[in-house]
């Protein structure tokens, strides 16, 4: 069973000047990076994947996986999560509507979910480096790319896959920054849930924003998202969400 801890792999003892060669280097060990690393390694490619997040640090994300994704990749059900097959909706006046879903979806802790996918990539043959992206410099070479690690080790590959998020440092560096109009900003808080029956979650009404409550095992989250171009008062949005969470708990 996944415990959510990061998987650390000791590097091969080697001279500082050694270059380790791979077919592909994947920067980022979230779902996209780990999924790509697993598929490529399973196809016989030599893959290195960099996980730059601090050990155990959670990802501010809803963690929802659709029924369509669960049918396409049934192994995702092996990760520890919460399967949702019924939704109760309450109006401000207190009226209740129960929706039974024909196809359930799942909600995961991203710490657990990401670690599960990364372990699958490693099992398929990908080499995992626990390396902070801020300490990795990437440069072009005659044959592709070279990643320079802080201890002097160099990792070369023909192909570089930048999977380090929507605000990717490497995508900015090599392809340019994403226009502000295409970006969103999100705030999120988590609160513990008491033991007992399934929780009832409330949604926050916010102009130019979307509140996304989500139940996890033992806790609930509430996230407020908006287009970055419209979110000119992000501090006020953050304060609004915080006050809502305080009143909820």
PDB file of C-alpha atoms in Angstrom:
ATOM      1  CA  UNK A   1       0.000   0.000   0.000  1.00  0.00           C
ATOM      2  CA  UNK A   2       1.296   3.464  -0.822  1.00  0.00           C
ATOM      3  CA  UNK A   3       2.220   5.554   2.201  1.00  0.00           C
ATOM      4  CA  UNK A   4       2.797   8.810   0.376  1.00  0.00           C
ATOM      5  CA  UNK A   5       6.517   9.006   1.043  1.00  0.00           C
ATOM      6  CA  UNK A   6       8.873   9.886  -1.779  1.00  0.00           C
ATOM      7  CA  UNK A   7      11.050   7.191  -3.214  1.00  0.00           C
ATOM      8  CA  UNK A   8      14.744   8.026  -3.013  1.00  0.00           C
ATOM      9  CA  UNK A   9      17.326   6.288  -5.115  1.00  0.00           C
ATOM     10  CA  UNK A  10      21.056   6.412  -4.469  1.00  0.00           C
ATOM     11  CA  UNK A  11      23.085   7.373  -7.476  1.00  0.00           C
ATOM     12  CA  UNK A  12      25.766   5.091  -8.797  1.00  0.00           C
ATOM     13  CA  UNK A  13      29.120   5.975  -7.253  1.00  0.00           C
ATOM     14  CA  UNK A  14      31.083   7.598 -10.029  1.00  0.00           C
ATOM     15  CA  UNK A  15      33.572  10.355 -10.769  1.00  0.00           C
ATOM     16  CA  UNK A  16      32.157  13.865 -10.629  1.00  0.00           C
ATOM     17  CA  UNK A  17      32.739  14.346 -14.348  1.00  0.00           C
ATOM     18  CA  UNK A  18      30.797  11.258 -15.448  1.00  0.00           C
ATOM     19  CA  UNK A  19      27.932  11.647 -17.914  1.00  0.00           C
ATOM     20  CA  UNK A  20      25.058   9.191 -17.647  1.00  0.00           C
ATOM     21  CA  UNK A  21      23.241   8.753 -20.966  1.00  0.00           C
ATOM     22  CA  UNK A  22      19.535   8.112 -21.517  1.00  0.00           C
ATOM     23  CA  UNK A  23      17.136   8.246 -24.423  1.00  0.00           C
ATOM     24  CA  UNK A  24      14.830  10.667 -22.613  1.00  0.00           C
ATOM     25  CA  UNK A  25      14.931  12.899 -19.546  1.00  0.00           C
ATOM     26  CA  UNK A  26      11.597  13.740 -17.904  1.00  0.00           C
ATOM     27  CA  UNK A  27      11.561  16.836 -15.703  1.00  0.00           C
ATOM     28  CA  UNK A  28       8.721  16.542 -13.183  1.00  0.00           C
ATOM     29  CA  UNK A  29       7.270  13.499 -11.428  1.00  0.00           C
ATOM     30  CA  UNK A  30       3.597  14.427 -11.281  1.00  0.00           C
ATOM     31  CA  UNK A  31       0.966  12.317 -13.067  1.00  0.00           C
ATOM     32  CA  UNK A  32       2.015  13.513 -16.547  1.00  0.00           C
ATOM     33  CA  UNK A  33       5.735  12.973 -15.998  1.00  0.00           C
ATOM     34  CA  UNK A  34       5.436   9.617 -14.223  1.00  0.00           C
ATOM     35  CA  UNK A  35       2.872   8.328 -16.728  1.00  0.00           C
ATOM     36  CA  UNK A  36       5.150   9.263 -19.629  1.00  0.00           C
ATOM     37  CA  UNK A  37       8.198   7.749 -17.925  1.00  0.00           C
ATOM     38  CA  UNK A  38       6.381   4.460 -17.276  1.00  0.00           C
ATOM     39  CA  UNK A  39       5.083   4.135 -20.842  1.00  0.00           C
ATOM     40  CA  UNK A  40       8.428   5.013 -22.423  1.00  0.00           C
ATOM     41  CA  UNK A  41      10.432   2.735 -20.122  1.00  0.00           C
ATOM     42  CA  UNK A  42       7.987  -0.119 -20.762  1.00  0.00           C
ATOM     43  CA  UNK A  43       8.613   0.378 -24.495  1.00  0.00           C
ATOM     44  CA  UNK A  44      12.341  -0.194 -23.981  1.00  0.00           C
ATOM     45  CA  UNK A  45      13.528   3.412 -23.794  1.00  0.00           C
ATOM     46  CA  UNK A  46      16.189   4.424 -21.292  1.00  0.00           C
ATOM     47  CA  UNK A  47      14.425   7.018 -19.153  1.00  0.00           C
ATOM     48  CA  UNK A  48      15.554   9.305 -16.352  1.00  0.00           C
ATOM     49  CA  UNK A  49      12.905  11.188 -14.383  1.00  0.00           C
ATOM     50  CA  UNK A  50      13.545  14.066 -11.968  1.00  0.00           C
ATOM     51  CA  UNK A  51      11.332  14.474  -8.894  1.00  0.00           C
ATOM     52  CA  UNK A  52      12.098  17.924  -7.514  1.00  0.00           C
ATOM     53  CA  UNK A  53       9.483  18.232  -4.791  1.00  0.00           C
ATOM     54  CA  UNK A  54      10.396  18.171  -1.074  1.00  0.00           C
ATOM     55  CA  UNK A  55       9.714  14.835   0.625  1.00  0.00           C
ATOM     56  CA  UNK A  56       6.035  14.468   1.520  1.00  0.00           C
ATOM     57  CA  UNK A  57       5.006  17.923   0.319  1.00  0.00           C
ATOM     58  CA  UNK A  58       1.338  17.874  -0.768  1.00  0.00           C
ATOM     59  CA  UNK A  59       0.175  19.212  -4.099  1.00  0.00           C
ATOM     60  CA  UNK A  60      -2.560  21.867  -4.074  1.00  0.00           C
ATOM     61  CA  UNK A  61      -4.934  19.967  -6.343  1.00  0.00           C
ATOM     62  CA  UNK A  62      -8.416  18.524  -6.285  1.00  0.00           C
ATOM     63  CA  UNK A  63      -7.066  15.043  -7.001  1.00  0.00           C
ATOM     64  CA  UNK A  64     -10.127  14.061  -9.000  1.00  0.00           C
ATOM     65  CA  UNK A  65      -9.904  11.273 -11.591  1.00  0.00           C
ATOM     66  CA  UNK A  66     -12.843  10.873 -13.964  1.00  0.00           C
ATOM     67  CA  UNK A  67     -14.694   7.644 -14.676  1.00  0.00           C
ATOM     68  CA  UNK A  68     -13.393   7.851 -18.251  1.00  0.00           C
ATOM     69  CA  UNK A  69      -9.803   7.808 -16.979  1.00  0.00           C
ATOM     70  CA  UNK A  70     -10.539   4.952 -14.574  1.00  0.00           C
ATOM     71  CA  UNK A  71     -11.923   2.850 -17.436  1.00  0.00           C
ATOM     72  CA  UNK A  72      -8.940   3.647 -19.662  1.00  0.00           C
ATOM     73  CA  UNK A  73      -6.387   2.885 -16.908  1.00  0.00           C
ATOM     74  CA  UNK A  74      -7.992   0.502 -14.365  1.00  0.00           C
ATOM     75  CA  UNK A  75      -4.742   0.204 -12.445  1.00  0.00           C
ATOM     76  CA  UNK A  76      -5.401   3.694 -11.036  1.00  0.00           C
ATOM     77  CA  UNK A  77      -7.921   2.044  -8.715  1.00  0.00           C
ATOM     78  CA  UNK A  78      -4.969   0.357  -6.992  1.00  0.00           C
ATOM     79  CA  UNK A  79      -3.934   3.706  -5.520  1.00  0.00           C
ATOM     80  CA  UNK A  80      -5.504   4.503  -2.164  1.00  0.00           C
ATOM     81  CA  UNK A  81      -8.343   6.959  -2.772  1.00  0.00           C
ATOM     82  CA  UNK A  82     -12.015   7.667  -2.263  1.00  0.00           C
ATOM     83  CA  UNK A  83     -14.515   6.325  -4.813  1.00  0.00           C
ATOM     84  CA  UNK A  84     -17.515   8.625  -5.230  1.00  0.00           C
ATOM     85  CA  UNK A  85     -20.767   7.105  -6.524  1.00  0.00           C
ATOM     86  CA  UNK A  86     -23.278   9.488  -4.930  1.00  0.00           C
ATOM     87  CA  UNK A  87     -23.462  13.252  -4.538  1.00  0.00           C
ATOM     88  CA  UNK A  88     -25.825  15.129  -2.238  1.00  0.00           C
ATOM     89  CA  UNK A  89     -26.488  18.737  -3.176  1.00  0.00           C
ATOM     90  CA  UNK A  90     -27.994  21.311  -0.786  1.00  0.00           C
ATOM     91  CA  UNK A  91     -29.453  24.664  -1.753  1.00  0.00           C
ATOM     92  CA  UNK A  92     -29.028  27.805   0.420  1.00  0.00           C
ATOM     93  CA  UNK A  93     -32.635  27.233   1.516  1.00  0.00           C
ATOM     94  CA  UNK A  94     -31.722  23.769   2.825  1.00  0.00           C
ATOM     95  CA  UNK A  95     -33.333  21.686   0.084  1.00  0.00           C
ATOM     96  CA  UNK A  96     -31.520  18.469  -0.734  1.00  0.00           C
ATOM     97  CA  UNK A  97     -30.974  16.694  -4.049  1.00  0.00           C
ATOM     98  CA  UNK A  98     -29.348  13.267  -4.199  1.00  0.00           C
ATOM     99  CA  UNK A  99     -27.543  12.264  -7.385  1.00  0.00           C
ATOM    100  CA  UNK A 100     -26.545   8.647  -7.902  1.00  0.00           C
ATOM    101  CA  UNK A 101     -23.772   8.435 -10.457  1.00  0.00           C
ATOM    102  CA  UNK A 102     -23.949   5.770 -13.152  1.00  0.00           C
ATOM    103  CA  UNK A 103     -20.157   5.812 -13.348  1.00  0.00           C
ATOM    104  CA  UNK A 104     -18.211   6.658 -10.179  1.00  0.00           C
ATOM    105  CA  UNK A 105     -15.127   8.841 -10.099  1.00  0.00           C
ATOM    106  CA  UNK A 106     -12.236   8.862  -7.639  1.00  0.00           C
ATOM    107  CA  UNK A 107     -10.583  11.471  -5.424  1.00  0.00           C
ATOM    108  CA  UNK A 108      -6.982  10.991  -4.342  1.00  0.00           C
ATOM    109  CA  UNK A 109      -4.449  12.623  -2.113  1.00  0.00           C
ATOM    110  CA  UNK A 110      -1.883  13.869  -4.620  1.00  0.00           C
ATOM    111  CA  UNK A 111       0.977  12.889  -2.318  1.00  0.00           C
ATOM    112  CA  UNK A 112      -0.177   9.260  -2.375  1.00  0.00           C
ATOM    113  CA  UNK A 113      -1.316   9.283  -6.009  1.00  0.00           C
ATOM    114  CA  UNK A 114       1.900  10.810  -7.359  1.00  0.00           C
ATOM    115  CA  UNK A 115       4.081   8.433  -5.319  1.00  0.00           C
ATOM    116  CA  UNK A 116       2.092   5.465  -6.654  1.00  0.00           C
ATOM    117  CA  UNK A 117       2.625   6.546 -10.275  1.00  0.00           C
ATOM    118  CA  UNK A 118       6.304   7.305  -9.698  1.00  0.00           C
ATOM    119  CA  UNK A 119       6.862   3.854  -8.216  1.00  0.00           C
ATOM    120  CA  UNK A 120       5.235   2.302 -11.305  1.00  0.00           C
ATOM    121  CA  UNK A 121       7.609   4.285 -13.530  1.00  0.00           C
ATOM    122  CA  UNK A 122      10.601   3.058 -11.515  1.00  0.00           C
ATOM    123  CA  UNK A 123       9.351  -0.525 -11.660  1.00  0.00           C
ATOM    124  CA  UNK A 124       9.077  -0.218 -15.459  1.00  0.00           C
ATOM    125  CA  UNK A 125      12.762   0.689 -15.611  1.00  0.00           C
ATOM    126  CA  UNK A 126      12.914   4.471 -15.310  1.00  0.00           C
ATOM    127  CA  UNK A 127      15.771   5.888 -13.230  1.00  0.00           C
ATOM    128  CA  UNK A 128      14.486   8.321 -10.597  1.00  0.00           C
ATOM    129  CA  UNK A 129      16.537  11.285  -9.410  1.00  0.00           C
ATOM    130  CA  UNK A 130      15.366  13.178  -6.334  1.00  0.00           C
ATOM    131  CA  UNK A 131      16.775  16.532  -7.376  1.00  0.00           C
ATOM    132  CA  UNK A 132      15.503  20.049  -6.763  1.00  0.00           C
ATOM    133  CA  UNK A 133      14.772  21.675 -10.125  1.00  0.00           C
ATOM    134  CA  UNK A 134      16.238  24.947  -8.911  1.00  0.00           C
ATOM    135  CA  UNK A 135      19.657  23.300  -8.722  1.00  0.00           C
ATOM    136  CA  UNK A 136      19.429  21.682 -12.188  1.00  0.00           C
ATOM    137  CA  UNK A 137      20.580  23.564 -15.257  1.00  0.00           C
ATOM    138  CA  UNK A 138      19.686  22.257 -18.706  1.00  0.00           C
ATOM    139  CA  UNK A 139      21.514  23.041 -21.907  1.00  0.00           C
ATOM    140  CA  UNK A 140      21.418  21.893 -25.496  1.00  0.00           C
ATOM    141  CA  UNK A 141      24.099  19.581 -26.818  1.00  0.00           C
ATOM    142  CA  UNK A 142      25.040  18.229 -30.239  1.00  0.00           C
ATOM    143  CA  UNK A 143      23.036  15.071 -29.548  1.00  0.00           C
ATOM    144  CA  UNK A 144      20.128  16.570 -27.579  1.00  0.00           C
ATOM    145  CA  UNK A 145      20.206  17.808 -23.990  1.00  0.00           C
ATOM    146  CA  UNK A 146      22.416  17.769 -20.901  1.00  0.00           C
ATOM    147  CA  UNK A 147      21.123  18.249 -17.344  1.00  0.00           C
ATOM    148  CA  UNK A 148      23.791  19.456 -14.903  1.00  0.00           C
ATOM    149  CA  UNK A 149      23.169  18.368 -11.314  1.00  0.00           C
ATOM    150  CA  UNK A 150      24.430  20.276  -8.292  1.00  0.00           C
ATOM    151  CA  UNK A 151      26.968  17.587  -7.321  1.00  0.00           C
ATOM    152  CA  UNK A 152      28.614  17.731 -10.758  1.00  0.00           C
ATOM    153  CA  UNK A 153      26.883  14.699 -12.281  1.00  0.00           C
ATOM    154  CA  UNK A 154      25.678  15.213 -15.861  1.00  0.00           C
ATOM    155  CA  UNK A 155      22.697  13.434 -17.417  1.00  0.00           C
ATOM    156  CA  UNK A 156      22.385  13.474 -21.195  1.00  0.00           C
ATOM    157  CA  UNK A 157      19.431  12.520 -23.387  1.00  0.00           C
ATOM    158  CA  UNK A 158      18.225  12.919 -26.940  1.00  0.00           C
ATOM    159  CA  UNK A 159      14.783  14.147 -25.800  1.00  0.00           C
ATOM    160  CA  UNK A 160      13.757  16.437 -22.938  1.00  0.00           C
ATOM    161  CA  UNK A 161      10.184  16.182 -21.603  1.00  0.00           C
ATOM    162  CA  UNK A 162       9.184  19.227 -19.508  1.00  0.00           C
ATOM    163  CA  UNK A 163       6.418  17.991 -17.190  1.00  0.00           C
ATOM    164  CA  UNK A 164       7.032  20.350 -14.288  1.00  0.00           C
ATOM    165  CA  UNK A 165       3.603  21.995 -14.296  1.00  0.00           C
ATOM    166  CA  UNK A 166       1.634  24.671 -16.100  1.00  0.00           C
ATOM    167  CA  UNK A 167       4.070  27.333 -14.929  1.00  0.00           C
ATOM    168  CA  UNK A 168       7.006  25.226 -16.108  1.00  0.00           C
ATOM    169  CA  UNK A 169      10.410  26.784 -15.619  1.00  0.00           C
ATOM    170  CA  UNK A 170      11.814  24.797 -18.534  1.00  0.00           C
ATOM    171  CA  UNK A 171       8.897  25.554 -20.843  1.00  0.00           C
ATOM    172  CA  UNK A 172       9.458  29.250 -20.125  1.00  0.00           C
ATOM    173  CA  UNK A 173      13.158  28.894 -20.782  1.00  0.00           C
ATOM    174  CA  UNK A 174      12.876  27.080 -24.091  1.00  0.00           C
ATOM    175  CA  UNK A 175       9.404  27.901 -25.444  1.00  0.00           C
ATOM    176  CA  UNK A 176       8.504  31.187 -23.774  1.00  0.00           C
ATOM    177  CA  UNK A 177       6.136  32.106 -20.948  1.00  0.00           C
ATOM    178  CA  UNK A 178       2.428  31.253 -21.028  1.00  0.00           C
ATOM    179  CA  UNK A 179       0.284  34.370 -21.661  1.00  0.00           C
ATOM    180  CA  UNK A 180      -1.414  35.663 -18.509  1.00  0.00           C
ATOM    181  CA  UNK A 181      -4.811  35.358 -20.226  1.00  0.00           C
ATOM    182  CA  UNK A 182      -4.321  31.566 -20.409  1.00  0.00           C
ATOM    183  CA  UNK A 183      -3.331  31.098 -16.759  1.00  0.00           C
ATOM    184  CA  UNK A 184      -5.362  30.609 -13.598  1.00  0.00           C
ATOM    185  CA  UNK A 185      -4.597  31.151  -9.934  1.00  0.00           C
ATOM    186  CA  UNK A 186      -5.859  28.932  -7.128  1.00  0.00           C
ATOM    187  CA  UNK A 187      -5.857  28.974  -3.341  1.00  0.00           C
ATOM    188  CA  UNK A 188      -6.572  25.978  -1.173  1.00  0.00           C
ATOM    189  CA  UNK A 189      -7.008  24.945   2.462  1.00  0.00           C
ATOM    190  CA  UNK A 190      -7.516  21.610   4.178  1.00  0.00           C
ATOM    191  CA  UNK A 191      -9.503  20.866   7.326  1.00  0.00           C
ATOM    192  CA  UNK A 192      -9.766  17.635   9.359  1.00  0.00           C
ATOM    193  CA  UNK A 193     -13.075  15.776   9.353  1.00  0.00           C
ATOM    194  CA  UNK A 194     -14.591  14.123  12.433  1.00  0.00           C
ATOM    195  CA  UNK A 195     -15.240  10.409  12.281  1.00  0.00           C
ATOM    196  CA  UNK A 196     -18.784   9.384  11.434  1.00  0.00           C
ATOM    197  CA  UNK A 197     -21.084   9.490   8.406  1.00  0.00           C
ATOM    198  CA  UNK A 198     -20.129  10.984   5.059  1.00  0.00           C
ATOM    199  CA  UNK A 199     -19.461  14.724   5.344  1.00  0.00           C
ATOM    200  CA  UNK A 200     -21.719  17.453   3.982  1.00  0.00           C
ATOM    201  CA  UNK A 201     -19.695  20.052   2.104  1.00  0.00           C
ATOM    202  CA  UNK A 202     -20.630  23.638   1.378  1.00  0.00           C
ATOM    203  CA  UNK A 203     -19.582  25.731  -1.593  1.00  0.00           C
ATOM    204  CA  UNK A 204     -18.523  29.340  -1.427  1.00  0.00           C
ATOM    205  CA  UNK A 205     -20.105  31.833  -3.808  1.00  0.00           C
ATOM    206  CA  UNK A 206     -17.491  34.134  -5.340  1.00  0.00           C
ATOM    207  CA  UNK A 207     -17.674  36.503  -8.282  1.00  0.00           C
ATOM    208  CA  UNK A 208     -15.201  35.667 -11.070  1.00  0.00           C
ATOM    209  CA  UNK A 209     -14.148  32.537  -9.239  1.00  0.00           C
ATOM    210  CA  UNK A 210     -15.016  28.868  -8.704  1.00  0.00           C
ATOM    211  CA  UNK A 211     -15.034  27.107  -5.340  1.00  0.00           C
ATOM    212  CA  UNK A 212     -14.236  23.391  -5.486  1.00  0.00           C
ATOM    213  CA  UNK A 213     -14.842  21.480  -2.222  1.00  0.00           C
ATOM    214  CA  UNK A 214     -13.543  17.937  -2.103  1.00  0.00           C
ATOM    215  CA  UNK A 215     -13.658  15.147   0.521  1.00  0.00           C
ATOM    216  CA  UNK A 216     -10.573  13.028   1.232  1.00  0.00           C
ATOM    217  CA  UNK A 217      -9.972  10.355   3.828  1.00  0.00           C
ATOM    218  CA  UNK A 218     -10.123  12.163   7.172  1.00  0.00           C
ATOM    219  CA  UNK A 219     -10.102  15.660   5.726  1.00  0.00           C
ATOM    220  CA  UNK A 220     -11.797  18.047   3.337  1.00  0.00           C
ATOM    221  CA  UNK A 221     -10.382  20.676   1.059  1.00  0.00           C
ATOM    222  CA  UNK A 222     -11.755  23.869  -0.389  1.00  0.00           C
ATOM    223  CA  UNK A 223     -10.101  25.576  -3.333  1.00  0.00           C
ATOM    224  CA  UNK A 224     -10.894  28.850  -5.039  1.00  0.00           C
ATOM    225  CA  UNK A 225      -9.778  29.252  -8.654  1.00  0.00           C
ATOM    226  CA  UNK A 226     -10.039  32.125 -11.118  1.00  0.00           C
ATOM    227  CA  UNK A 227      -8.456  33.340 -14.335  1.00  0.00           C
ATOM    228  CA  UNK A 228      -5.252  35.167 -13.464  1.00  0.00           C
ATOM    229  CA  UNK A 229      -6.195  38.113 -15.661  1.00  0.00           C
ATOM    230  CA  UNK A 230      -9.428  38.565 -13.675  1.00  0.00           C
ATOM    231  CA  UNK A 231      -7.928  37.900 -10.272  1.00  0.00           C
ATOM    232  CA  UNK A 232      -6.643  41.412  -9.596  1.00  0.00           C
ATOM    233  CA  UNK A 233      -7.500  41.111  -5.912  1.00  0.00           C
ATOM    234  CA  UNK A 234      -5.990  37.738  -5.119  1.00  0.00           C
ATOM    235  CA  UNK A 235      -5.209  38.687  -1.493  1.00  0.00           C
ATOM    236  CA  UNK A 236      -8.892  39.425  -0.914  1.00  0.00           C
ATOM    237  CA  UNK A 237      -9.831  36.088  -2.538  1.00  0.00           C
ATOM    238  CA  UNK A 238      -7.389  34.273  -0.269  1.00  0.00           C
ATOM    239  CA  UNK A 239      -8.825  36.015   2.810  1.00  0.00           C
ATOM    240  CA  UNK A 240     -12.399  35.189   1.700  1.00  0.00           C
ATOM    241  CA  UNK A 241     -11.584  31.498   1.353  1.00  0.00           C
ATOM    242  CA  UNK A 242      -9.763  31.430   4.698  1.00  0.00           C
ATOM    243  CA  UNK A 243     -12.730  32.948   6.533  1.00  0.00           C
ATOM    244  CA  UNK A 244     -15.026  30.431   4.838  1.00  0.00           C
ATOM    245  CA  UNK A 245     -12.878  27.504   5.975  1.00  0.00           C
ATOM    246  CA  UNK A 246     -12.692  28.848   9.541  1.00  0.00           C
ATOM    247  CA  UNK A 247     -16.491  29.110   9.700  1.00  0.00           C
ATOM    248  CA  UNK A 248     -16.862  25.635   8.129  1.00  0.00           C
ATOM    249  CA  UNK A 249     -14.717  23.932  10.764  1.00  0.00           C
TER     250      UNK A 249
END
